[in-house]
CSV table of C-alpha atoms in Angstrom, one decimal:
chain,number,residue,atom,x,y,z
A,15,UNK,CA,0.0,0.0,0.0
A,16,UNK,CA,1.4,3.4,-1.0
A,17,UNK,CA,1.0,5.1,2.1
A,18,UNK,CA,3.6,8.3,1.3
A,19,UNK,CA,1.0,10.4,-1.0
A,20,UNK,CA,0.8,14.0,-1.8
A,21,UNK,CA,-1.8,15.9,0.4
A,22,UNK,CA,-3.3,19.4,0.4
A,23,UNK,CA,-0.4,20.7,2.1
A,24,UNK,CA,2.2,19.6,-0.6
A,25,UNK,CA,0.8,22.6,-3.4
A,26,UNK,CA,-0.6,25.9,-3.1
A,27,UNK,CA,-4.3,26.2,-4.6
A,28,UNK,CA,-4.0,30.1,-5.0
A,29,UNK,CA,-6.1,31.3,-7.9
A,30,UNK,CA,-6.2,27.1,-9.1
A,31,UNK,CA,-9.7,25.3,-10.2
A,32,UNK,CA,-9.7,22.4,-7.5
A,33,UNK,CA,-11.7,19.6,-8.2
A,34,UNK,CA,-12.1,17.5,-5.2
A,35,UNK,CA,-14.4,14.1,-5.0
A,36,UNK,CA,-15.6,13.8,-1.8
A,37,UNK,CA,-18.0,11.4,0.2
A,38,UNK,CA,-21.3,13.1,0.6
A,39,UNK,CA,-23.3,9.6,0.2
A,40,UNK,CA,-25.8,10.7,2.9
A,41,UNK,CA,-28.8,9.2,3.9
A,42,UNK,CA,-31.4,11.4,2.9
A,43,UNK,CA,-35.6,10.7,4.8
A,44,UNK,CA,-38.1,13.2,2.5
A,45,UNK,CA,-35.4,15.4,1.3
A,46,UNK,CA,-33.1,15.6,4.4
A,47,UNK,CA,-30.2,14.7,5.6
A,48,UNK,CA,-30.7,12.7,8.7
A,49,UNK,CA,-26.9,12.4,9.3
A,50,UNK,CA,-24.2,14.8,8.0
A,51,UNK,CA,-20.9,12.5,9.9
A,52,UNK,CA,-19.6,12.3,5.7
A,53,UNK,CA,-20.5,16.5,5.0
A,54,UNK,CA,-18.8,17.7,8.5
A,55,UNK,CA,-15.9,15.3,7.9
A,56,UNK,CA,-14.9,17.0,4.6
A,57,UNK,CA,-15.1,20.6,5.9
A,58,UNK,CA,-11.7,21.2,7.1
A,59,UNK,CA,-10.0,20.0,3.4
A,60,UNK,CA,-12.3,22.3,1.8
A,61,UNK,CA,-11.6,25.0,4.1
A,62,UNK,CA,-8.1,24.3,3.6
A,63,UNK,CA,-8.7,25.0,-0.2
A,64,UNK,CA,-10.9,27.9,0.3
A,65,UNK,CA,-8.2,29.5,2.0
A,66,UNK,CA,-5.5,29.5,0.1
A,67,UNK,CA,-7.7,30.9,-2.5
A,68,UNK,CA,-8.0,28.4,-4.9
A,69,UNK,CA,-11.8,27.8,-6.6
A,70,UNK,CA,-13.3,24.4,-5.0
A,71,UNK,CA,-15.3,22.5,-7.6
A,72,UNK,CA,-16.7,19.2,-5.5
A,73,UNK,CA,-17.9,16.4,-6.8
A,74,UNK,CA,-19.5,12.9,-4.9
A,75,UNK,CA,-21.9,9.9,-5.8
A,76,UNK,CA,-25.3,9.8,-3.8
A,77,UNK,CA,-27.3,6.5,-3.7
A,78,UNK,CA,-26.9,3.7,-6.5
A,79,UNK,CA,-28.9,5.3,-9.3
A,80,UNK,CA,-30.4,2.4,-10.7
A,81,UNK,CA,-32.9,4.2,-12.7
A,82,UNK,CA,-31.3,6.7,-13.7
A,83,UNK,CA,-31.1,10.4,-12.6
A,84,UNK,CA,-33.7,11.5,-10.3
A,85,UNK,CA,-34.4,14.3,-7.5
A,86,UNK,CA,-34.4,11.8,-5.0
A,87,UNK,CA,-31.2,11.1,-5.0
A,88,UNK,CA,-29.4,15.2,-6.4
A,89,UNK,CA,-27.4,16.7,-4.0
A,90,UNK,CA,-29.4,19.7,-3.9
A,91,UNK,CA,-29.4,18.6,-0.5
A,92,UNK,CA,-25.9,18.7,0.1
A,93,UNK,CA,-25.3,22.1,-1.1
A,94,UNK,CA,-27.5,23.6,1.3
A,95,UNK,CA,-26.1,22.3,4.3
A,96,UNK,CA,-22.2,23.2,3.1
A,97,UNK,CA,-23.7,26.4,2.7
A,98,UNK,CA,-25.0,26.7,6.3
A,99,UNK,CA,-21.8,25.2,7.4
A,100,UNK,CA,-19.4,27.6,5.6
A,101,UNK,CA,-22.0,30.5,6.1
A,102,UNK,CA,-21.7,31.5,2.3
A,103,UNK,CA,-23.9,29.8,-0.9
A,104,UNK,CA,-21.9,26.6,-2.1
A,105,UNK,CA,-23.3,27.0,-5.5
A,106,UNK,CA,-25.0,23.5,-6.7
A,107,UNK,CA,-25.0,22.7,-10.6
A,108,UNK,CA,-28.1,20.8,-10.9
A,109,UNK,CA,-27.1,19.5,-14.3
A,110,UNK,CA,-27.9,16.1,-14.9
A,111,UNK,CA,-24.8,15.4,-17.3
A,112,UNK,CA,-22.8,16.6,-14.5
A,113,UNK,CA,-19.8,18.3,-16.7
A,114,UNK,CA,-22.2,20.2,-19.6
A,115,UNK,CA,-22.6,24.0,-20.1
A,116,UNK,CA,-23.7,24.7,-16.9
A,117,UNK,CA,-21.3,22.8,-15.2
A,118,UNK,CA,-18.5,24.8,-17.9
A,119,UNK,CA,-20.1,28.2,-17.0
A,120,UNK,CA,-20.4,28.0,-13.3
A,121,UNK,CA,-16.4,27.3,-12.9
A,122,UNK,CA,-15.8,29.9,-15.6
A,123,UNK,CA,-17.8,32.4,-13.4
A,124,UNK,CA,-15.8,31.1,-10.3
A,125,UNK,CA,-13.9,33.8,-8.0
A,126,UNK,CA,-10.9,32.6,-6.1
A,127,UNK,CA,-12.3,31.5,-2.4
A,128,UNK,CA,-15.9,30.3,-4.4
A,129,UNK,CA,-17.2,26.8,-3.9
A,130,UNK,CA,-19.4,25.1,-6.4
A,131,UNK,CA,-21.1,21.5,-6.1
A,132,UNK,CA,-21.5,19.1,-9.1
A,133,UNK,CA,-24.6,17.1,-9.7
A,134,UNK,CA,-24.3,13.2,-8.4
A,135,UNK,CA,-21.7,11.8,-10.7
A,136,UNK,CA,-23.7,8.5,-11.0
A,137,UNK,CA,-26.3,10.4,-13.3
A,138,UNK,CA,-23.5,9.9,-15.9
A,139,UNK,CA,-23.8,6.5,-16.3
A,140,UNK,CA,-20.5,6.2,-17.4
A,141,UNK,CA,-18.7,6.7,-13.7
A,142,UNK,CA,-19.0,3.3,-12.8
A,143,UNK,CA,-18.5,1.5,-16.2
A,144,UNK,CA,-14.8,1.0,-18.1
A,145,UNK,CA,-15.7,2.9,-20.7
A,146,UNK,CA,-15.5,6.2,-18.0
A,147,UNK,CA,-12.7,7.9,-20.5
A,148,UNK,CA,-14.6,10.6,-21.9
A,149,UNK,CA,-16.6,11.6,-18.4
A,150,UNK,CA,-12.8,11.5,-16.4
A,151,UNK,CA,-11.8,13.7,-19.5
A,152,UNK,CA,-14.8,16.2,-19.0
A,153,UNK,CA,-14.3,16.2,-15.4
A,154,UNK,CA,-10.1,17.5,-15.4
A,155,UNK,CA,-11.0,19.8,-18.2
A,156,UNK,CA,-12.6,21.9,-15.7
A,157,UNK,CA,-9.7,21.8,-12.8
A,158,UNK,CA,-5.7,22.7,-12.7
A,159,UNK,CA,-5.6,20.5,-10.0
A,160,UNK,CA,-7.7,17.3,-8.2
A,161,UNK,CA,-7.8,15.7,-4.5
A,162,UNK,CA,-9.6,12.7,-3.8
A,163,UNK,CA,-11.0,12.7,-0.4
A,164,UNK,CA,-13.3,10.4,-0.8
A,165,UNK,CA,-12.0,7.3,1.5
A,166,UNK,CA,-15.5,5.5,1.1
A,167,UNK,CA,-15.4,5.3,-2.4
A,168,UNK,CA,-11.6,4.6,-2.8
A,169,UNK,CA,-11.7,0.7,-3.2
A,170,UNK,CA,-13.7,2.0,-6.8
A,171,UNK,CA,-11.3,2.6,-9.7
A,172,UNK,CA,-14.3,4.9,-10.9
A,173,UNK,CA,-14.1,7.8,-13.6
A,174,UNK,CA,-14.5,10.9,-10.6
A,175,UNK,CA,-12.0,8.7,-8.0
A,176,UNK,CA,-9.2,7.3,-10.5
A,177,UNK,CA,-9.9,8.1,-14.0
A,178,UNK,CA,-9.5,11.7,-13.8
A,179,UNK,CA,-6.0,11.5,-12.6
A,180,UNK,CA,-4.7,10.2,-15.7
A,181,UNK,CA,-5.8,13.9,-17.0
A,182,UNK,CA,-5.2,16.2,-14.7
A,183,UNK,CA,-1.4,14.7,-14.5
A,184,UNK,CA,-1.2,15.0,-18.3
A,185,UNK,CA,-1.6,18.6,-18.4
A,186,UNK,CA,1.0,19.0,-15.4
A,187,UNK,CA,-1.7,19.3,-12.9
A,188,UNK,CA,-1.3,17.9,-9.0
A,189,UNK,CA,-3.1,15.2,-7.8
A,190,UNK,CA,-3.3,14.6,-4.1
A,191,UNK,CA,-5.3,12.9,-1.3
A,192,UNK,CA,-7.3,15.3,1.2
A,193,UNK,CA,-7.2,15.4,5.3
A,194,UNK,CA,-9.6,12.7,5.5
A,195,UNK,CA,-8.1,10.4,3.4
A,196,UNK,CA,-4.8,11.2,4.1
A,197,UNK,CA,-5.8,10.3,8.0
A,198,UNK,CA,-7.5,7.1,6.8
A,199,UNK,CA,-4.2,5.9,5.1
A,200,UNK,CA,-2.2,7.0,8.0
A,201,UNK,CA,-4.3,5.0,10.4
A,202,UNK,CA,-5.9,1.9,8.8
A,203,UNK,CA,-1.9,1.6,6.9
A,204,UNK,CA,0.1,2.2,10.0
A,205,UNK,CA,-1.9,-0.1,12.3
A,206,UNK,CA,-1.7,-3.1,9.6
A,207,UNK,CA,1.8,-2.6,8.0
A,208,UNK,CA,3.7,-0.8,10.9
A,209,UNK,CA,2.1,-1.9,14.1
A,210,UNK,CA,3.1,-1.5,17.5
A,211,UNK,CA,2.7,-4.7,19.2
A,212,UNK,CA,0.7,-6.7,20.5
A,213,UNK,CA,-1.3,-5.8,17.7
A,214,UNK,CA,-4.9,-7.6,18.0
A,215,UNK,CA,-7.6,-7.7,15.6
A,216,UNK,CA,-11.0,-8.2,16.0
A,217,UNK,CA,-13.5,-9.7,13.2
A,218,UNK,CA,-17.1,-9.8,13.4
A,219,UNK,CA,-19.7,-9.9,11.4
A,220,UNK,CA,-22.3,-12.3,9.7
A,221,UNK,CA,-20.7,-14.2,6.7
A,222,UNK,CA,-17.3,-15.6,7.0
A,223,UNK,CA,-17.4,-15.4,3.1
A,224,UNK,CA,-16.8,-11.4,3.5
A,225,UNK,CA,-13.6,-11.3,4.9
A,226,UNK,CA,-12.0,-14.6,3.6
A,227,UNK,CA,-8.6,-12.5,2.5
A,228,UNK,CA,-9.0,-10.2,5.8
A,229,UNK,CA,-9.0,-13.3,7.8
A,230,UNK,CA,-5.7,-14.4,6.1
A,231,UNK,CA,-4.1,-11.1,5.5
A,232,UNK,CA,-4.6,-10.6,9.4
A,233,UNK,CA,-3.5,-13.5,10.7
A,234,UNK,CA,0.0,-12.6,9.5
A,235,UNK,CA,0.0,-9.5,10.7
A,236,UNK,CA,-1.4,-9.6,14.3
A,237,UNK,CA,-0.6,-11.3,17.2
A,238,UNK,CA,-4.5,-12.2,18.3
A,239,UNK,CA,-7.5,-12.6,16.0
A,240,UNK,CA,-10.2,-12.3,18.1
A,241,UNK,CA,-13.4,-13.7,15.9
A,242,UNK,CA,-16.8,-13.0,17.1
A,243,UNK,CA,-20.4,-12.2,15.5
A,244,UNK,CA,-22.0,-15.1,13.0
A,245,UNK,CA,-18.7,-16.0,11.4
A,246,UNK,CA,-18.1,-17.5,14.7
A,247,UNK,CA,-20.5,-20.6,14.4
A,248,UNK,CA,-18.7,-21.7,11.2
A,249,UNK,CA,-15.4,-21.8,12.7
A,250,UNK,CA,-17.0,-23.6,15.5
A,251,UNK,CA,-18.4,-26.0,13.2
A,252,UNK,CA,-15.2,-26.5,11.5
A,253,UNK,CA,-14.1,-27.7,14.9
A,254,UNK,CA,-16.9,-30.5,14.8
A,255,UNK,CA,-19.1,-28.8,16.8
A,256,UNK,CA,-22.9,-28.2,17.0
A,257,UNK,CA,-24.2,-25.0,16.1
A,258,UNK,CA,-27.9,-25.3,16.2
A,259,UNK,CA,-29.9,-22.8,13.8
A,260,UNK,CA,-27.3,-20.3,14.1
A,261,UNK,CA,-25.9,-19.0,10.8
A,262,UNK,CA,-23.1,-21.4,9.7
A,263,UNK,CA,-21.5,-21.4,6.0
A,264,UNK,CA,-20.6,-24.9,5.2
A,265,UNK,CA,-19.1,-24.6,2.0
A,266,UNK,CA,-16.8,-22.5,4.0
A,267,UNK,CA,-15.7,-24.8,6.8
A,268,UNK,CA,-12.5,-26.5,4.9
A,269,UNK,CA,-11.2,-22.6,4.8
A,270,UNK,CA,-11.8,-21.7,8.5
A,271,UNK,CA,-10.2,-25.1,8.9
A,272,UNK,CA,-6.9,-23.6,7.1
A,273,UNK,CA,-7.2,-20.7,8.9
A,274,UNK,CA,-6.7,-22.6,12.6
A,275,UNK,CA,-4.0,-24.3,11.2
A,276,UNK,CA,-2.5,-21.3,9.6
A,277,UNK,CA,-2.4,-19.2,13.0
A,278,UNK,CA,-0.9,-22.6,14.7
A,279,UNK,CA,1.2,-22.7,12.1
A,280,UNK,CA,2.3,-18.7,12.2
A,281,UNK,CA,2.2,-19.0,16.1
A,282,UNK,CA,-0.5,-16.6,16.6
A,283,UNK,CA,-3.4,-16.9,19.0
A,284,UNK,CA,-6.9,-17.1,17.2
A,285,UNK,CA,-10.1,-17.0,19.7
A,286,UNK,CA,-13.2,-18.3,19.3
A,287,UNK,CA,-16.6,-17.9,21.7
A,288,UNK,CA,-16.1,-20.1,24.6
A,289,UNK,CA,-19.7,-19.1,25.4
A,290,UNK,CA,-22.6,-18.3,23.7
A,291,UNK,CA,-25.8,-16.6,24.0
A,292,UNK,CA,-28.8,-18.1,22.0
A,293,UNK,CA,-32.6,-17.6,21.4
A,294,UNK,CA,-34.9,-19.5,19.8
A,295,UNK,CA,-36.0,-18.0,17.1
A,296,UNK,CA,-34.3,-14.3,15.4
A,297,UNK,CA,-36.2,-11.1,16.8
A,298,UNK,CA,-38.9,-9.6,14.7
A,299,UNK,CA,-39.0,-6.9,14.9
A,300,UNK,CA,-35.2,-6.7,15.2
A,301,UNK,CA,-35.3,-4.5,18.1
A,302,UNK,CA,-37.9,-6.7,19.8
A,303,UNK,CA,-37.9,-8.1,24.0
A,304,UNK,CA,-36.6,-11.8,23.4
A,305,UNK,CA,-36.0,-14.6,25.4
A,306,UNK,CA,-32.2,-15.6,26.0
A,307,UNK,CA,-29.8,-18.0,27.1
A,308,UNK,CA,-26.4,-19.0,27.6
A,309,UNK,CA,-24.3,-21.8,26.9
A,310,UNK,CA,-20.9,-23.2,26.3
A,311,UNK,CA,-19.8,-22.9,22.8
A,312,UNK,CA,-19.2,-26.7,22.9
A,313,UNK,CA,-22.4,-27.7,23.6
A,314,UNK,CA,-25.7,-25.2,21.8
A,315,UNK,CA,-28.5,-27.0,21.6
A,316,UNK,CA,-30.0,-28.3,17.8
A,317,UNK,CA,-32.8,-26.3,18.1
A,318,UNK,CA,-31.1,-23.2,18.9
A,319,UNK,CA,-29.6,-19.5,17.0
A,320,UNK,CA,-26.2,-18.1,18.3
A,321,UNK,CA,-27.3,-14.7,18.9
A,322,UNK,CA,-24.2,-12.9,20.4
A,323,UNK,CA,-21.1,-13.7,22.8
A,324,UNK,CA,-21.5,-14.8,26.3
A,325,UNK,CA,-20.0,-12.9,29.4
A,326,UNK,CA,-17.1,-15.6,29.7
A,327,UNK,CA,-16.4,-14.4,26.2
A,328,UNK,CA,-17.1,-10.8,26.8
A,329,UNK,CA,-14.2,-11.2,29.6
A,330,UNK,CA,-11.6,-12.8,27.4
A,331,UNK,CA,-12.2,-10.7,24.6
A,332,UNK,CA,-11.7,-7.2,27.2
A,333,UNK,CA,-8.4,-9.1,28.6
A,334,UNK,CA,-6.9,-9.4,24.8
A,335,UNK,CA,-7.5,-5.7,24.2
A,336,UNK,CA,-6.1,-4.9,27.2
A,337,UNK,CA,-2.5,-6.4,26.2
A,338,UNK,CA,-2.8,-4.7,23.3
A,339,UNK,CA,-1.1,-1.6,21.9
A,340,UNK,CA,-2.8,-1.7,18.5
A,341,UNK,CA,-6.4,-2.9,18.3
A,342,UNK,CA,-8.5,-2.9,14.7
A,343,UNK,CA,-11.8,-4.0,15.0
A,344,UNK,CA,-13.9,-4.1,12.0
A,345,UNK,CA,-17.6,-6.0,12.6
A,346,UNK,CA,-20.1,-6.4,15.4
A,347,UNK,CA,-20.0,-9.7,18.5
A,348,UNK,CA,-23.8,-10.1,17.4
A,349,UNK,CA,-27.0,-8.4,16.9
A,350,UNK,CA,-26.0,-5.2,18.0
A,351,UNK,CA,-29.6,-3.7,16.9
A,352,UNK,CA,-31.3,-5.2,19.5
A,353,UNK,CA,-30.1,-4.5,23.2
A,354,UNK,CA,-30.3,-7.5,24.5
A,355,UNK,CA,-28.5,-9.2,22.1
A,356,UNK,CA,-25.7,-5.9,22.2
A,357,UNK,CA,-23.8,-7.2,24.9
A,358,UNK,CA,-21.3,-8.5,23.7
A,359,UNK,CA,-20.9,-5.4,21.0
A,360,UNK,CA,-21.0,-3.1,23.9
A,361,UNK,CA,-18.7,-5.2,25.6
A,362,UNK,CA,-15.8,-5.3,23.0
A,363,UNK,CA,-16.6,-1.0,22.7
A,364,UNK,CA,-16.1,-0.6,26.3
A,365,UNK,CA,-12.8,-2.5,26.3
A,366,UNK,CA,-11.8,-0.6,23.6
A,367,UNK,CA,-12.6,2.7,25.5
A,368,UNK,CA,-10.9,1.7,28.0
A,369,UNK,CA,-7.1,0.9,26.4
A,370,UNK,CA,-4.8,3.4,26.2
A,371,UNK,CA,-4.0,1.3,22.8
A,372,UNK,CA,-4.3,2.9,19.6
A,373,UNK,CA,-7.8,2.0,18.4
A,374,UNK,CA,-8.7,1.8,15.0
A,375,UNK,CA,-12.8,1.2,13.5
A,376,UNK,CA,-13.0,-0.2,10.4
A,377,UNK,CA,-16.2,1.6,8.9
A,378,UNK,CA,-19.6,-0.7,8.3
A,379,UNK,CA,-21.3,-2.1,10.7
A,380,UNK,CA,-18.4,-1.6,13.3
A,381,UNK,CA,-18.9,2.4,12.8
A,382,UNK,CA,-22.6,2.6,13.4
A,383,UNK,CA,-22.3,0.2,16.1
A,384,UNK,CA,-19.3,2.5,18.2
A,385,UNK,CA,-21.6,5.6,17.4
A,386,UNK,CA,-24.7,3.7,18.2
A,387,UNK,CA,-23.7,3.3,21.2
A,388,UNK,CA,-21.5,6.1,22.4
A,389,UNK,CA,-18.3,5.2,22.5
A,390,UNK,CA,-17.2,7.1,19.2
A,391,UNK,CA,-14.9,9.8,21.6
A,392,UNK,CA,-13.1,7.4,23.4
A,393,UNK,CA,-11.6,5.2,20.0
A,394,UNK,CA,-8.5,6.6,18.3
A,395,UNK,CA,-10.0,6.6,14.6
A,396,UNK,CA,-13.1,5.4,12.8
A,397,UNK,CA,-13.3,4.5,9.2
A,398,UNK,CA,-15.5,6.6,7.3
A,399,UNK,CA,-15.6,3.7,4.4
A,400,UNK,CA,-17.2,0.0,5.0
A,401,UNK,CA,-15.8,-1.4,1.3
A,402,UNK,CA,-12.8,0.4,1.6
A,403,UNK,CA,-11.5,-0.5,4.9
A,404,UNK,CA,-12.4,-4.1,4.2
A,405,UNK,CA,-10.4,-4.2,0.9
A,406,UNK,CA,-7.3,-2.0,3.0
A,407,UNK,CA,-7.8,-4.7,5.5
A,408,UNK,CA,-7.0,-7.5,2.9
A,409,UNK,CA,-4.2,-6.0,1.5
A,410,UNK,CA,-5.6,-4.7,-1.9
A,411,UNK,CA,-4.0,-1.8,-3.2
A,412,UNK,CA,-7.0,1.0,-3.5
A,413,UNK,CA,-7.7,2.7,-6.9
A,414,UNK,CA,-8.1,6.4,-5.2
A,415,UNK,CA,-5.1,6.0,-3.5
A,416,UNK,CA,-2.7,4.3,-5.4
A,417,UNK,CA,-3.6,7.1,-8.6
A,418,UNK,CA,-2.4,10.2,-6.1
A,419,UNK,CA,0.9,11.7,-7.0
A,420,UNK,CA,3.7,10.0,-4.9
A,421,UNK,CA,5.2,12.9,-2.6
């Protein structure tokens, strides 16, 4: 992973036509935006822009567009909440090709300090297929210079993430990564490639299919992978054991096999739930009061769902963090949704709170989970990308980063 990448700081934006793709794929509820984490985390590279003077054309995808261009999903929105943030109009484009006349005209009109927004790049169609040439094109002929400071969207070699650098570098522009982005590689690289030990990792989550190169990439980087959430039962079940109705992947129990004897092999310590707490049937709704109990991890009943870690679990897991100088955690102990079935979620978070370790959240379910509930100020860093993190997390060199200028 190229971690040593050109940021903000590196060139002066005086009097330059910045384009820079952020994240500002927000949930929106009737034409509002019911949490603006992605808008507020962009401010201070766009401030840093602004302030040097240089004219800040941004750009971001909203939603997956699946039928084509559509109010629902413009970032009219957007615009008017980085207006109220920066106290001045952020101009929005609302044209639906996104780089056209009135797209071409705005930035022509732009003074130095301005800020325009670009309509969602997804309405082009052609940002997410390899034929994206011509849109990247359109896009750097209306900048000097680009910055990608869109973390969330860097695992996508995409025409506004990647493309476009191939264009602005031709015509001896910069491009470079933003404060976000720049503090996501710093982070999420250092704590994989460079960290300081013990180094533990935790893995959660349902399918065991979704981090098959995260579980092997980590495993020869940590010291402890601590696994927890539904991937659990198929490891468990690798190990011959019942696992009830609790979700199990069988067609992926010879690779959790490989896995055990890949961190005996490597000398590392992998933990598995030593107890386990079950219902007998999943919550509906998923918030709903539900009966539980708790058994050993050796012996769940046949008619029974693993719902989340047990407290002898909850212990060991808190103990490994506690040795630990680097922690990455990326995936919920169970079904964090539902309080009752939290525990072990909350657990793992308090832990985490309470280790003077650095403490890194890898986006997804891990992020809404450690702002659910309330422990986001006590962790070092949280990942703003859930796709992202996973593929930094497996190794996999990222399109939006690796196409910023080398420093």
């Amino acid at each position: 992973m190229g971690l040593n990448k050109k940021s903000v700081d590196d060139f002066s934006a005086a009097g330059k036509r910045v384009l820079v793709r952020c994240d500002f794929n927000v949930p929106l509820k009737n034409g509002e935006i019911t949490d603006e984490t992605r808008i507020v985390a962009a401010l201070p590279t766009i401030q840093k822009l602004v302030n040097d003077g240089g004219k800040v054309i941004l750009c971001s995808h909203l939603g997956k567009v699946k039928n084509g261009p559509n109010e629902g999903e413009s970032l009219a929105p957007v615009a008017k909440r980085l207006s109220e943030k920066f106290g001045k109009e952020v101009k929005f484009v609302a044209d639906y090709n996104v780089t056209g006349e009135a797209a071409t005209a705005a930035v022509a009109a732009m003074q130095p300090g301005d800020v325009i927004l670009l309509q969602n790049t997804r309405f082009r169609g052609a940002e997410e297929t390899k034929n994206g040439a011509e849109f990247s094109k359109e896009l750097a002929d209306l900048c000097d210079d680009y910055v990608c400071d869109a973390f969330g969207s860097s695992h996508r070699a995409h025409a506004s993430v990647a493309g476009v650098t191939e264009y602005v570098r031709a015509k001896g522009g910069n491009c470079a990564v933003g404060y976000l982005m720049e503090k996501e590689i710093n982070f999420l690289g250092n704590a994989v490639e460079n960290p300081v030990r013990p180094f533990v990792a935790i893995l959660g989550g349902a399918k065991v299919a979704d981090k098959l190169n995260v579980i092997s990439n980590l495993l020869e980087k940590c010291d402890t992978l601590i696994i927890g959430g539904g991937m659990a039962y198929t490891f468990l079940k690798a190990q011959g054991y019942e696992v009830g109705t609790s979700l199990c992947d069988d067609s992926k129990l010879d690779y959790c096999k490989e896995m055990m004897a890949k961190a005996e092999q490597l000398g590392k310590k992998l933990l598995l739930p030593v107890d386990t707490v079950v219902t007998s049937e999943f919550p509906n709704p998923i918030d709903a009061e539900i009966a539980t109990e708790v058994y050993d991890s050796t012996q769940l009943p046949a008619d029974k769902m693993g719902m989340d870690i047990g407290p002898k679990t909850q212990a060991m897991y808190a103990e490994a963090v506690k040795t630990a100088k680097t922690v990455v955690w990326n995936g919920p102990m169970g079904v964090f949704e539902n309080p009752i079935l939290a525990k072990g979620t909350v657990a793992v978070a308090q832990a985490l709170a309470d280790t003077d370790a650095t403490t890194v959240i890898g986006g997804g379910d891990s992020a809404a989970a450690i702002n659910q509930l309330g422990f986001a100020d006590k962790v070092t860093h949280i990942s703003t990308g859930g796709g992202a993190s996973l593929e930094f997390l497996e190794g996999k060199e990222l399109p939006g980063v690796y196409a910023a200028d080398d420093k």
